[in-house]
Each structure stands twice: as C-alpha cells, then as structure tokens.
Short mmCIF file of C-alpha atoms in Angstrom, two decimals:
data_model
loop_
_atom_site.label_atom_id
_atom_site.label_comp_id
_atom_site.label_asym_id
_atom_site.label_seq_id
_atom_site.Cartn_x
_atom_site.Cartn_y
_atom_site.Cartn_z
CA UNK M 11 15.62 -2.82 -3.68
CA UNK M 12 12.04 -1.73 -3.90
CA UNK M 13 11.68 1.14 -5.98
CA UNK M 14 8.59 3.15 -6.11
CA UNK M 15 7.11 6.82 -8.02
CA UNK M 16 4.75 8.42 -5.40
CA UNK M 17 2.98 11.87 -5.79
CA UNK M 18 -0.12 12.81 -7.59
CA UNK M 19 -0.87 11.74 -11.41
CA UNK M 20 1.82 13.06 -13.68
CA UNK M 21 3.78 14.60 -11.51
CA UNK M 22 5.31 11.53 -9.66
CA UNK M 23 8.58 11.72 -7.53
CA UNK M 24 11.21 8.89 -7.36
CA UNK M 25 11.74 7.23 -4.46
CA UNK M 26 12.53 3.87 -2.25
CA UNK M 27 11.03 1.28 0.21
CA UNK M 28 13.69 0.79 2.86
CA UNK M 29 14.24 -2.42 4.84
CA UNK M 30 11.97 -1.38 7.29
CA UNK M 31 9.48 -0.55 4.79
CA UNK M 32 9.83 3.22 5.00
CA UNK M 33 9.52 5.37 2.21
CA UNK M 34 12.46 7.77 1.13
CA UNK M 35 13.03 9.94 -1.07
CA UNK M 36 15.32 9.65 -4.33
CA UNK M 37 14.58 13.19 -5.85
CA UNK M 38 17.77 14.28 -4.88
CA UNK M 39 19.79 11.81 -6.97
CA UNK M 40 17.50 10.44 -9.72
CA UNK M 41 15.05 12.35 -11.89
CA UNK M 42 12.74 9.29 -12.34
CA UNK M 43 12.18 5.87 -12.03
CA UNK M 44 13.05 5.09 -15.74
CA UNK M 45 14.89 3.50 -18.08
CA UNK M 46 18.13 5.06 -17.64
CA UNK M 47 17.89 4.52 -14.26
CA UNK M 48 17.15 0.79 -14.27
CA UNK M 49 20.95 -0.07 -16.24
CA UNK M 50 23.18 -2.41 -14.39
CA UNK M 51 25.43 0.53 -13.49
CA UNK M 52 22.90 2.55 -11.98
CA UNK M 53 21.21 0.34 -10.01
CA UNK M 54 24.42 -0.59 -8.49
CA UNK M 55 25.07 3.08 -7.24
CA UNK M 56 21.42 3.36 -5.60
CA UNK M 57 22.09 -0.22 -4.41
CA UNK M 58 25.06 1.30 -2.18
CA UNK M 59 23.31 3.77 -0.91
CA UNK M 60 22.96 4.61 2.88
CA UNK M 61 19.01 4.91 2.87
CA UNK M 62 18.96 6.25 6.38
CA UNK M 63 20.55 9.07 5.23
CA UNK M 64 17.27 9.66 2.57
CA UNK M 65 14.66 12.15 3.54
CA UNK M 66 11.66 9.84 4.74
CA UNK M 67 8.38 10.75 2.91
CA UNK M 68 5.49 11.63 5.66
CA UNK M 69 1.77 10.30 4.99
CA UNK M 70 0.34 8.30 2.48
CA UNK M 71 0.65 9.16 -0.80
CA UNK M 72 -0.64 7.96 -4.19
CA UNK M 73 1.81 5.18 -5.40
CA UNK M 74 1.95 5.61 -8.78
CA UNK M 75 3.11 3.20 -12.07
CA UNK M 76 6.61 1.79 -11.00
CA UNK M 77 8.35 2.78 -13.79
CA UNK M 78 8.23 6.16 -15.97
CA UNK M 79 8.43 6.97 -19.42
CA UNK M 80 7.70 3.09 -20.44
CA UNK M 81 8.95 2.67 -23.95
CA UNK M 82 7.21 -0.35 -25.01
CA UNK M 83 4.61 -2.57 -22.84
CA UNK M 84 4.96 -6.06 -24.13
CA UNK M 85 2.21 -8.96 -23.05
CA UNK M 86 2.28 -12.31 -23.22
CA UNK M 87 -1.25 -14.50 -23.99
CA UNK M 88 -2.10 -18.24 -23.02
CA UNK M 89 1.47 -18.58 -21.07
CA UNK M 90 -0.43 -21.02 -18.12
CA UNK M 91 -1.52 -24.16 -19.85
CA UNK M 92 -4.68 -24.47 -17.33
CA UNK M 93 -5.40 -20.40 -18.20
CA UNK M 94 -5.39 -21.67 -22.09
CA UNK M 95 -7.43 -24.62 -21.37
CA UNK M 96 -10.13 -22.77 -18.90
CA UNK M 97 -10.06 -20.10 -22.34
CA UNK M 98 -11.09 -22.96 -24.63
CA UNK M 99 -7.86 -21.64 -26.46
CA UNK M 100 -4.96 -24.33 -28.31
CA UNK M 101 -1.56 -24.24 -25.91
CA UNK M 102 0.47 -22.17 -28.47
CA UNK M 103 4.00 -23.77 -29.31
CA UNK M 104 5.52 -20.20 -29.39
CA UNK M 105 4.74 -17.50 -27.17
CA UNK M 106 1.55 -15.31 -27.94
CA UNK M 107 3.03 -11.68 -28.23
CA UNK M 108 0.60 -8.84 -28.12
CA UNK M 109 1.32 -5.09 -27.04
CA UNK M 110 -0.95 -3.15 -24.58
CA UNK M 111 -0.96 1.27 -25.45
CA UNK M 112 1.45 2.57 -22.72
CA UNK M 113 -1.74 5.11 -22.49
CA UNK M 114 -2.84 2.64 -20.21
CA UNK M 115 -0.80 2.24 -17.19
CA UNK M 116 -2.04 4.15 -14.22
CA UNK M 117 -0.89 3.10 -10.62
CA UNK M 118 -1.35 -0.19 -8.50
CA UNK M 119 -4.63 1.47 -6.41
CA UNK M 120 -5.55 3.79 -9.39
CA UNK M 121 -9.02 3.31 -10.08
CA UNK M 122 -9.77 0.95 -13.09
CA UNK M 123 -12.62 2.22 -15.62
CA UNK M 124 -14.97 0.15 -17.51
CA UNK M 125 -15.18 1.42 -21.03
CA UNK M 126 -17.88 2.89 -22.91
CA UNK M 127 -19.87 0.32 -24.52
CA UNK M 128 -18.23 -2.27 -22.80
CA UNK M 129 -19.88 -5.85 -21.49
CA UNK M 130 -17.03 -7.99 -20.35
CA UNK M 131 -14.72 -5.95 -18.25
CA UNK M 132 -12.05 -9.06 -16.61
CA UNK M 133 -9.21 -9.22 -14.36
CA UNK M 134 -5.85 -10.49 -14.87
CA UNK M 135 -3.09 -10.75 -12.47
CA UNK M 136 0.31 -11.25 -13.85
CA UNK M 137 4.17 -11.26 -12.98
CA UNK M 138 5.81 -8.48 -14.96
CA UNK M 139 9.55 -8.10 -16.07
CA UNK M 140 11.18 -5.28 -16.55
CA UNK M 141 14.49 -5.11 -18.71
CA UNK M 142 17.37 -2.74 -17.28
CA UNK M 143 19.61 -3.44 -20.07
CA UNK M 144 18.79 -3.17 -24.01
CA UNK M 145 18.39 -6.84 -25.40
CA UNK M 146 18.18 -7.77 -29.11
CA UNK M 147 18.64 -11.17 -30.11
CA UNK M 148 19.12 -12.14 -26.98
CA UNK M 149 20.10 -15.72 -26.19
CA UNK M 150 17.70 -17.81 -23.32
CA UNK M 151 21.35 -18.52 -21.55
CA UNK M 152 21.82 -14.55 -21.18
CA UNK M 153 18.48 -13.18 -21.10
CA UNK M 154 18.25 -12.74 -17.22
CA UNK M 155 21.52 -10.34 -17.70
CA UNK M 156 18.64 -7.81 -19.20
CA UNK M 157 16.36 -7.78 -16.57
CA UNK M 158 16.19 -4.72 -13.93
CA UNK M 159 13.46 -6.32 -11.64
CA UNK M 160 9.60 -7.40 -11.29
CA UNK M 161 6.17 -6.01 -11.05
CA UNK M 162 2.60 -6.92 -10.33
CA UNK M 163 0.54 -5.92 -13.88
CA UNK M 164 -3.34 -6.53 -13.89
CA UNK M 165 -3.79 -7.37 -17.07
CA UNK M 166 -7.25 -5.75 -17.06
CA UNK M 167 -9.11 -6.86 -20.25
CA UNK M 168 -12.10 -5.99 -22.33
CA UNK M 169 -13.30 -9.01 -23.50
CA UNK M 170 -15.80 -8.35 -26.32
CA UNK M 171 -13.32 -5.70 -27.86
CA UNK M 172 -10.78 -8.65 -27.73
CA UNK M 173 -12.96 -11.61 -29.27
CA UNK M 174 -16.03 -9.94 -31.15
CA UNK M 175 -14.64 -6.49 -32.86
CA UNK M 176 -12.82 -7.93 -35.92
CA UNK M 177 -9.84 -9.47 -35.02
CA UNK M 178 -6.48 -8.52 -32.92
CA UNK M 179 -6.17 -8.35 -29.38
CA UNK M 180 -4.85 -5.03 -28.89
CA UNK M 181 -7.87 -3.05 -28.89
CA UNK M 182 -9.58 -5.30 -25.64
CA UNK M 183 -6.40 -4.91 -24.29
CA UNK M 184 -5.49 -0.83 -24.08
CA UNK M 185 -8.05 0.90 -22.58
CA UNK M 186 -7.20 4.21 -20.59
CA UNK M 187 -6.37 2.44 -17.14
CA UNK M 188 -6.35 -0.90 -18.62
CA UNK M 189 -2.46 -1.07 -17.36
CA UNK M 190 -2.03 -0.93 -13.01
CA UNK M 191 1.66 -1.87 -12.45
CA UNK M 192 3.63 -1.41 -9.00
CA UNK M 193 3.25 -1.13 -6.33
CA UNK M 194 7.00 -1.35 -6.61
CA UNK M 195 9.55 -2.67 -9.08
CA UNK M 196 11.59 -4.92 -6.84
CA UNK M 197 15.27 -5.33 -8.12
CA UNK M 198 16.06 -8.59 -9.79
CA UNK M 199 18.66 -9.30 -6.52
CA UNK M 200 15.63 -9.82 -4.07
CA UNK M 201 13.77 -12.30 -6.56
CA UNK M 202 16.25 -15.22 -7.06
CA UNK M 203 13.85 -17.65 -8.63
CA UNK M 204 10.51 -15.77 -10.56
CA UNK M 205 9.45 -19.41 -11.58
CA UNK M 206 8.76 -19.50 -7.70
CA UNK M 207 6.01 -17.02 -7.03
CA UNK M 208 2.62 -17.62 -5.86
CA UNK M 209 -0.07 -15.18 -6.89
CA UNK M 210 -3.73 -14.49 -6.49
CA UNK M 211 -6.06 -12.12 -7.51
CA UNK M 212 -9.95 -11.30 -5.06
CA UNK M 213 -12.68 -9.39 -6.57
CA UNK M 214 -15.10 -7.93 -3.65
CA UNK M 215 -12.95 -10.24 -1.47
CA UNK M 216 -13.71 -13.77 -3.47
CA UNK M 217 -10.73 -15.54 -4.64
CA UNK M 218 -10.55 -15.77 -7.97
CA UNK M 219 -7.50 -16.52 -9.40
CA UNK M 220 -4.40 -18.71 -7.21
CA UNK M 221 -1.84 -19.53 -9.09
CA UNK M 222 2.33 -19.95 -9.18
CA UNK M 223 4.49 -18.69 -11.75
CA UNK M 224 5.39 -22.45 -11.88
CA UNK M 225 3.00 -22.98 -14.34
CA UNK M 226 4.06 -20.87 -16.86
CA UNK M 227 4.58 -22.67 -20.11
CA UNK M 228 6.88 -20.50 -21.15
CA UNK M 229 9.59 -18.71 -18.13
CA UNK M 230 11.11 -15.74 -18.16
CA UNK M 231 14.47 -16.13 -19.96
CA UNK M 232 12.64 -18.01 -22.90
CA UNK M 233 10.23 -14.96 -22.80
CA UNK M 234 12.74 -12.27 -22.77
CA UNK M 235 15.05 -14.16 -25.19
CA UNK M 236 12.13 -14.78 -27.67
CA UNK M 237 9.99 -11.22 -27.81
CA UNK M 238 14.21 -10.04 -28.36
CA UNK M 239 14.23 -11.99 -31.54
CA UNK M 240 10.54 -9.79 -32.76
CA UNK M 241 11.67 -6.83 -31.26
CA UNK M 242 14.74 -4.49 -29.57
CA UNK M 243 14.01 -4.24 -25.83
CA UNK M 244 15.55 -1.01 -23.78
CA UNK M 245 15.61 -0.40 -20.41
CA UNK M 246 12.08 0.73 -18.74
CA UNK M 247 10.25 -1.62 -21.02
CA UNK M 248 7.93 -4.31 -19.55
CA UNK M 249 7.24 -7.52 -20.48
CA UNK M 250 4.00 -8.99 -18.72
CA UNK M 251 3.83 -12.64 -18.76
CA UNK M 252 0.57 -14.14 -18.59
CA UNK M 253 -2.10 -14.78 -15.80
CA UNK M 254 -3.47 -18.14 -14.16
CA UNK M 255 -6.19 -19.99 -14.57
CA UNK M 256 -9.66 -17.95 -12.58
CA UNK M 257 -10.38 -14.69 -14.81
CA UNK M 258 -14.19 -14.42 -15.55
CA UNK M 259 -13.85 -15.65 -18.80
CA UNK M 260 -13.43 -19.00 -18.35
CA UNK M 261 -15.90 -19.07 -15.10
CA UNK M 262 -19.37 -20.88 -15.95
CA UNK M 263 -20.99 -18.62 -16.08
CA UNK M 264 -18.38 -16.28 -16.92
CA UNK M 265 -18.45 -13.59 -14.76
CA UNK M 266 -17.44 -10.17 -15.30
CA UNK M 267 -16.30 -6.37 -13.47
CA UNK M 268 -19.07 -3.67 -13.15
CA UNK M 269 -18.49 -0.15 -11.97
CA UNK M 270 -18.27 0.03 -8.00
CA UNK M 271 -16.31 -3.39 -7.92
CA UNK M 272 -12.78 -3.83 -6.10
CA UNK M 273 -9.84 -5.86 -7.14
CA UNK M 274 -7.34 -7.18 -4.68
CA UNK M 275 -4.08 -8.63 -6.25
CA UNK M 276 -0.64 -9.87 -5.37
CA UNK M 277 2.68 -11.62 -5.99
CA UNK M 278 5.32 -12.74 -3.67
CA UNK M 279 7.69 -10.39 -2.87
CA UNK M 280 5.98 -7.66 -4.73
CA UNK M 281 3.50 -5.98 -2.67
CA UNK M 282 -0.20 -5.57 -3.48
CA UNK M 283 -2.35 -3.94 -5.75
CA UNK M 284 -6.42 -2.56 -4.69
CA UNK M 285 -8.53 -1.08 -7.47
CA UNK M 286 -12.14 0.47 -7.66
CA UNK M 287 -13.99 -0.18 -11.04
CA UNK M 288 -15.56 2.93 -12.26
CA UNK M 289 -17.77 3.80 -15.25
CA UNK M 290 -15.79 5.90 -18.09
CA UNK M 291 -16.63 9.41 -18.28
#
C-alpha cells in the first residue's frame, strides 16, 4: 500500500494511493496516518480493503509528511562508504546515530527554508524506515518484523551549524523544514529488497547525487537492530539511513542551496519529492 496525509498544514486527512494511482480517502476508518495505525494488525485490515469502494479525493492537494504524530526521528551519518570518503570523514565501525527535532518535518513539496545566518544550506536524499511495531533490543535476524514501510527523507542540512558551532550534529540538522518525508509511506509488502533501490537527487535540474541503497555500509536490519539496542523504537518512528555520495559538501568547490533554488528527489518505488528553497522569515 501507499499511504499518504493530504490537506493543508496541520490539518492533514488520511488517505491512500490506489493501484491506479488514485487518491482515496481513509477518514472514514482511520484518524491518521500514525503510529497506531502502522501495527501489523492494522495494516492488515486497510490491506483488505476494497479501495474502490473509498471516496476518491478530487484535485490536487498538498501532500503532506507521510506519517503523523512522529515520536522520534532517528538519522543515520556516513552509512555510504563513498558519501564518508567524498566528506573527508573515517568509515565508522558502528553506525553514526544522531536525532533530527520532529519540528522539522514538513511535506515532500513543502518549501525548504534556508536559516537565518546560514552559509551552507545542502541536500540529502535518503531511504527512510519506518517501524510499525515497538522494537527494543531487537535482534538483526528479527528486525524487519518492526518495520511498517519506507519513505523518501531529504536530509536537508546546515552545514556550518553542523561542523563550526561547537560540536554535535543536531543543531545543523533540525531546522524548521529541515525534515521533507513522503510523498507516501509505501508498506513494507511492495518493497521486498530496500538494499535494491536506486536513488537520485537534481538541484535546478543538475544531477547531483545517484546512488543505490546497495552501498550502504550498514542495511536496514543491522540499522534497526542496532539504534534498538540505544533506544526503544514505537510505531510512527523513522529511522533515516544515510545519503550517497554528491551533496555540496564534498563537491570542489562545494556547492551549496540559496533561496529560489529547487530540489528534485527520488527512490524506487517511493514517489518523488520537489522543493523551493526560501529565505527564513
């Protein structure tokens, strides 16, 4: 299933992309797209579902952040050895856990704004879990019993709040809109292998990033099994796993977003994502 929250900021409706690519309405049956909604059990009652018989939604709405009331939004740094290596950065023997404010999700065509005072605004697309059943502890063996589905996250990234303000990533990292995820969260069913996904990312419609999640150093069970050990994971929670070599840190020059910039993004299987770069107010 692709599952989607469409309708204006905050005030976001539930719904589904059928199998011709429709959109329908789940109002009637869940409240939101979150974490109660994303357990084994549920999924399996929305999964048998006749979707014809789901009001269709007219237009084009807003598509906002795939998944509501996000408890905890947990990233992943220097997972693509040629992403570490392009970052001048040592491959890490354990995965690099850092946690972006859950301030900063917007939608996947929200606009994305560069920060007061900021210099080094970058991009970062990235293949993003999210776990449907709560995991602590979790061994690598049983870890994909956890996860609800997948996501496109941009990583978007601040990079002289993240390497010249005095230590931890965190605060280059959560910036109001910092966080585009969606356009869908596509059900765990319809993505048999996530070590098989190509991904790219444009800005102003030059490639930047190409990339497979084949390169990860570290995959998705290890992932999910390891931030477990750190940390209880509950359903609605997001891990986002790291981003290919290509962001404008590592280009030479490095390059970096302005205001009035657009970012093009996408995984397989998971849609695409289009932001505008706009100052901060």
């Amino acid at each position: 299933m692709k599952l989607v929250r469409y309708g204006e900021s905050g005030r976001e409706r539930p719904g589904l992309i059928d199998a011709d690519g429709v959109l329908r309405d789940l109002s009637t049956l869940v409240a939101d797209i979150e974490g109660k909604v994303l357990v084994p059990e549920s999924l399996a009652r929305l999964r048998g579902l006749d979707t014809s018989e789901l009001r269709v939604v007219e237009g084009t709405p807003r598509l906002g952040p795939c998944v509501g009331a996000v408890g905890k939004f947990v990233c992943i740094g220097l997972n693509y050895l040629d992403h570490a290596e392009e970052a001048g950065m040592p491959i890490p023997a354990e995965p690099v856990i850092f946690l972006k404010p859950t301030s900063c999700i917007v939608g996947p065509n929200d606009a994305v704004e560069i920060p007061r005072g900021a210099t080094k605004t970058d991009w970062e697309v990235e293949l993003g879990i999210v776990i449907g059943k709560p995991a602590k502890y979790v061994a690598v063996e049983d870890a994909y019993d956890h996860v609800a589905g997948y996501c496109i996250v941009n990583d978007v990234s601040e990079r002289s709040f993240q390497l010249e303000r005095g230590g931890t990533w965190d605060k280059g990292k959560g910036c109001d809109t910092f966080g585009p995820i969606g356009p869908w969260l596509v059900t765990a069913d319809e993505i048999p292998d996530p070590q098989a996904l190509d991904m790219w990312l444009e800005v102003d419609g030059v490639r930047r990033q190409t990339g497979s999640t084949r390169t990860m150093i570290f995959d998705v069970p290890t992932l999910v099994s390891y931030v477990s050990q750190f940390m209880s994971l509950q359903p609605g929670d997001i891990i986002s796993t790291g981003t290919p070599p290509g962001v404008g840190l590592g280009m030479k020059p490095p390059v970096y977003l302005s205001p009035g910039q657009t970012m093009h993004l996408s995984i397989t299987g998971l849609g695409e994502q289009r932001q505008t770069t706009v100052a901060a107010g």
